[in-house]
């Protein structure tokens, strides 16, 4: 089975990321009203064009199961969920440059890597059970291990430290925590009133080429932007599905919100003026496209190509997703086994 990755170029895209503080509300919050979407379809022609970049290991397709992705300049770093390895590929040619296996109990090793993030110089690996962040340089040489006070399942590098999403919130450590580079708590924030032992599987944090940071808590209809000056999350986008809204405050009595008649927000990619969000309803994935001065376009994606459209990550001006090579109509590849492919999307605003 061949596997692929796609990148969506969203130029110029501005993506959002984000004590016991309350998040600030700066007016105006972008309200996106999404209604009457059942049974509707959004042609892929409404979205940026896709380009393909095949990831290869020597002369064969790269075999792997992507858990997370980040980048430094022309290097694309992939965390493999199956082998727990960390690999670097060329972002332009898709060729594998290096792979390390850092699992172990040593001073600079991880137990179960959960997420990646990067800045201009380093790649950071979040070790969930090890409750640590391990710093690697761009050549994947381990430099440092930072111990955490709570287990976190996603994080992102920001000025002055890291934003992390806490799996075990308490009065002292709210769901969104801001720590310094040594792992010490600076502030924490209550950005979600939902008490569920579940996640949507989507990334909590995203970032764009302008280094704007955005936070979308699991099941939340609110997307926050991180104010680096005030060191606070700001309400930036609010999704409204009308009578299909998931209640703001839900608890353990709702065992599985996916079984309820609600729209479940998962991903939100934000451009300079355009916004592309995905959500689940009745076991179907829908997308909502917001452009300035135009009505919201909503529906399931009708693919132009055999590859499915499902962006899951963002690097700079690109969104990224994966799909199986069995969907590809290109029979010219001499690769064997699974492969990864990258797609590029052109600017939504310019279309």
XYZ file of C-alpha atoms in Angstrom:
351
model
C 0.000 0.000 0.000
C 1.528 3.310 -1.032
C 1.135 6.283 1.246
C 1.356 9.986 0.492
C 1.539 13.368 2.205
C 0.017 16.571 0.868
C 1.007 20.203 1.459
C -1.415 23.033 0.825
C 0.206 26.354 0.050
C -1.961 29.026 1.572
C -0.132 32.188 0.665
C -0.242 34.498 2.417
C -1.645 32.483 5.342
C -1.631 33.543 8.957
C -2.225 30.583 11.269
C -3.058 30.890 14.847
C -1.490 29.277 18.030
C -1.483 30.208 21.637
C -1.422 31.190 35.591
C -4.525 30.612 36.089
C -5.711 33.402 33.869
C -8.774 33.944 31.760
C -8.136 34.335 28.014
C -8.532 37.859 26.682
C -11.310 38.761 24.273
C -10.153 41.327 21.745
C -12.854 42.735 19.508
C -13.777 41.820 16.935
C -13.799 38.046 17.257
C -14.279 36.473 13.825
C -17.709 34.829 13.858
C -18.179 32.031 11.322
C -21.791 30.916 11.033
C -22.108 27.461 9.483
C -25.622 26.211 8.792
C -27.562 24.176 6.241
C -24.537 22.044 5.335
C -26.062 18.541 5.423
C -25.895 16.804 2.063
C -23.977 19.653 0.445
C -20.678 19.315 -1.396
C -17.757 21.676 -1.848
C -15.931 21.098 -5.155
C -12.179 20.867 -4.803
C -11.999 23.639 -7.408
C -13.075 25.984 -4.590
C -9.850 25.140 -2.758
C -6.197 25.760 -3.657
C -4.645 23.563 -6.328
C -2.656 20.598 -5.068
C 0.881 19.612 -5.996
C 2.554 16.318 -5.159
C 5.973 15.606 -3.679
C 6.888 11.988 -3.189
C 8.886 11.083 -0.088
C 11.496 8.466 -0.926
C 14.029 6.332 0.880
C 16.884 5.618 -1.545
C 15.160 4.147 -4.609
C 11.983 3.012 -2.875
C 9.013 4.747 -1.361
C 9.322 5.694 2.289
C 7.458 3.268 4.524
C 6.022 4.862 7.621
C 3.076 6.039 9.674
C 3.210 9.789 10.236
C 2.276 11.021 13.701
C 3.534 14.598 13.465
C 5.483 16.944 11.197
C 7.564 20.098 11.560
C 10.180 21.904 9.459
C 13.342 23.985 9.638
C 14.160 25.810 6.408
C 14.305 23.139 3.669
C 14.265 20.220 6.117
C 11.012 18.357 6.792
C 10.981 16.369 10.061
C 8.624 13.413 10.505
C 7.740 11.502 13.659
C 6.840 7.894 12.843
C 4.169 6.350 15.081
C 5.056 2.763 14.143
C 8.833 2.809 14.640
C 8.966 5.811 17.033
C 11.744 7.180 14.824
C 12.480 10.766 13.829
C 13.432 11.398 10.187
C 14.501 14.377 8.102
C 13.544 14.741 4.440
C 14.346 17.340 1.829
C 11.324 19.591 1.530
C 12.048 20.235 -2.152
C 12.989 16.770 -3.418
C 11.339 14.529 -0.800
C 14.494 12.453 -0.270
C 15.235 10.895 3.106
C 18.335 12.507 4.608
C 18.547 11.035 8.094
C 16.705 8.820 10.588
C 17.326 8.349 14.303
C 15.804 5.991 16.837
C 15.895 7.858 20.132
C 13.738 5.519 22.198
C 15.205 4.287 25.460
C 15.756 5.118 29.097
C 18.925 7.129 28.644
C 19.366 10.775 29.680
C 18.558 12.112 26.193
C 16.114 9.436 25.027
C 12.323 9.339 24.859
C 9.823 6.641 25.865
C 6.791 7.427 23.691
C 7.076 10.537 21.490
C 3.753 12.325 21.060
C 4.418 15.526 19.099
C 6.989 17.699 17.319
C 7.657 21.405 17.109
C 10.580 23.482 15.836
C 12.132 26.927 15.771
C 14.880 28.323 13.536
C 17.574 26.096 15.052
C 16.110 23.099 16.853
C 13.545 20.305 16.695
C 11.688 19.466 19.905
C 10.118 16.106 20.748
C 7.380 15.825 23.371
C 7.664 12.590 25.361
C 4.222 12.000 26.885
C 4.867 9.181 29.414
C 8.368 10.478 30.087
C 6.901 13.942 30.825
C 9.782 15.637 29.058
C 10.776 17.703 26.036
C 13.941 16.619 24.223
C 15.809 19.183 22.144
C 17.615 18.168 18.926
C 19.607 20.367 16.593
C 18.727 20.388 12.909
C 21.123 17.451 12.378
C 19.108 15.422 14.917
C 21.801 15.436 17.581
C 20.196 15.356 21.038
C 21.097 18.452 23.052
C 18.915 18.668 26.143
C 16.035 17.110 28.085
C 13.535 19.372 29.849
C 11.377 17.770 32.550
C 7.664 18.643 32.730
C 5.447 18.770 35.814
C 2.363 17.369 34.048
C 1.749 15.003 31.104
C 0.987 16.866 27.859
C -0.141 15.530 24.484
C 0.664 18.525 22.275
C 2.951 21.555 22.436
C 4.558 24.341 20.413
C 7.698 26.484 20.779
C 7.042 30.157 21.486
C 9.162 33.094 22.582
C 10.187 32.505 26.168
C 9.376 28.805 26.316
C 6.596 26.431 25.253
C 2.827 26.240 25.188
C 1.612 22.769 26.189
C -1.815 21.168 26.436
C -2.224 19.464 29.795
C -3.856 16.030 29.997
C -4.594 16.302 33.725
C -5.827 19.853 34.411
C -6.128 21.067 37.995
C -6.464 24.350 39.868
C -2.700 24.820 39.681
C -2.246 23.565 36.110
C -5.107 24.552 33.810
C -5.445 22.883 30.350
C -3.229 25.416 28.534
C 0.111 25.868 30.256
C 2.952 28.253 29.437
C 6.362 27.069 30.632
C 9.847 28.508 30.272
C 12.682 26.725 28.477
C 13.586 24.911 31.704
C 10.066 23.523 32.157
C 8.999 25.844 34.969
C 5.383 26.991 34.943
C 4.906 30.650 34.031
C 1.118 30.739 33.586
C -1.813 28.470 32.889
C -5.182 29.182 31.291
C -8.682 27.754 31.271
C -9.498 27.636 27.553
C -12.039 24.821 27.652
C -15.019 24.079 29.890
C -15.315 20.534 28.634
C -14.347 17.633 30.844
C -14.026 14.682 28.484
C -11.448 11.870 28.498
C -11.303 12.198 24.688
C -9.679 14.255 21.968
C -10.552 14.751 18.318
C -7.078 13.567 17.292
C -6.312 16.951 15.727
C -3.348 19.179 16.550
C -4.046 21.721 19.289
C -1.414 24.205 18.102
C -0.659 25.596 14.647
C 1.713 28.244 13.340
C 2.252 30.123 10.084
C 5.120 31.780 8.226
C 4.653 34.945 10.288
C 5.158 32.918 13.468
C 1.604 33.587 14.643
C 0.483 30.879 17.049
C -3.068 29.525 17.311
C -4.766 27.203 19.782
C -7.869 25.096 19.170
C -8.769 23.015 22.250
C -10.427 19.626 21.633
C -14.135 19.928 20.728
C -13.941 23.717 21.083
C -15.745 26.099 18.741
C -13.309 28.843 19.755
C -9.851 29.287 18.243
C -7.394 31.408 20.225
C -4.415 33.451 19.090
C -1.373 33.683 21.350
C -0.510 37.271 22.313
C 3.259 37.076 22.757
C 3.495 40.551 24.270
C 0.889 39.974 26.983
C 1.605 36.244 27.181
C -2.095 35.415 26.990
C -4.417 33.593 24.581
C -6.943 35.823 22.808
C -10.268 34.671 21.427
C -9.851 34.965 17.663
C -12.439 32.802 15.867
C -15.783 31.470 17.017
C -17.618 28.803 15.017
C -21.418 28.694 15.180
C -23.318 25.633 13.926
C -26.686 26.850 15.193
C -28.770 24.082 16.762
C -25.940 21.624 16.016
C -23.524 23.331 18.412
C -21.845 21.079 20.933
C -22.730 22.490 24.393
C -20.034 24.776 25.775
C -19.842 22.822 29.016
C -19.882 19.051 28.702
C -18.699 16.447 31.144
C -18.181 12.745 31.588
C -21.918 12.064 31.355
C -21.550 12.458 27.583
C -19.484 9.345 26.948
C -18.934 9.960 23.241
C -19.872 13.291 21.616
C -19.339 11.720 18.185
C -22.495 9.690 18.799
C -24.502 12.832 19.535
C -26.280 15.048 16.941
C -23.610 17.742 17.110
C -21.052 19.218 14.723
C -17.562 18.476 16.096
C -14.848 21.008 15.099
C -11.494 19.388 14.358
C -9.096 21.551 12.316
C -8.963 25.264 11.538
C -6.398 26.728 9.110
C -6.366 30.520 9.005
C -4.940 32.678 6.251
C -4.365 36.402 6.142
C -8.036 36.758 5.319
C -9.201 33.243 4.451
C -10.209 30.557 6.927
C -10.609 26.848 6.180
C -12.142 24.709 8.933
C -13.140 21.062 9.035
C -15.716 19.410 11.268
C -17.449 16.070 11.705
C -21.188 15.465 11.612
C -22.963 12.108 11.388
C -19.694 10.300 10.577
C -18.967 12.625 7.643
C -16.245 15.249 7.329
C -17.294 18.700 6.162
C -15.295 21.816 5.345
C -16.190 25.483 5.701
C -14.365 28.085 3.604
C -14.565 31.729 4.664
C -13.320 34.450 2.307
C -13.635 38.226 2.847
C -16.760 39.705 1.328
C -18.157 36.304 0.322
C -20.704 33.918 1.788
C -19.416 30.916 3.736
C -19.011 27.884 1.460
C -19.641 24.586 3.202
C -19.857 20.920 2.282
C -18.072 17.648 1.837
C -15.140 17.783 -0.570
C -15.639 16.503 -4.107
C -12.127 15.463 -5.182
C -10.844 16.326 -8.642
C -8.192 13.675 -8.258
C -8.238 10.228 -6.738
C -6.262 11.423 -3.693
C -8.522 12.434 -0.772
C -8.358 15.973 0.621
C -7.665 15.880 4.360
C -5.212 18.504 5.712
C -4.046 17.771 9.255
C -0.971 19.932 9.898
C 0.464 23.296 8.876
C 4.004 24.434 8.171
C 4.389 28.082 7.267
C 2.154 28.654 4.252
C 1.354 24.981 3.755
C -1.207 22.604 5.145
C -0.292 18.940 5.185
C -2.176 15.668 5.021
C -1.565 12.021 4.190
C -3.218 9.465 1.955
C -2.549 6.016 0.618
C -0.728 5.624 -2.678
C -3.440 3.215 -3.775
C -5.459 6.331 -4.548
C -2.812 7.610 -6.955
C -3.454 7.379 -10.665
C 0.261 7.618 -11.408
C 1.503 4.166 -12.422
C 4.973 5.386 -13.376
C 6.445 5.056 -9.865
C 8.935 2.213 -9.386
C 8.557 2.276 -5.609
C 7.528 -0.721 -3.556
C 5.514 -0.863 -0.368
C 4.099 2.217 1.326
C 5.076 5.710 0.249
C 4.481 9.244 1.421
C 3.614 12.100 -0.883
C 3.360 15.840 -0.301
C 0.805 18.102 -1.945
C 1.068 21.832 -2.358
C -1.961 24.115 -2.344
C -1.918 27.511 -3.977
C -3.258 30.630 -2.319
C -6.975 30.681 -1.652
C -7.058 34.481 -1.695
C -5.648 34.668 -5.241
C -8.125 32.271 -6.780
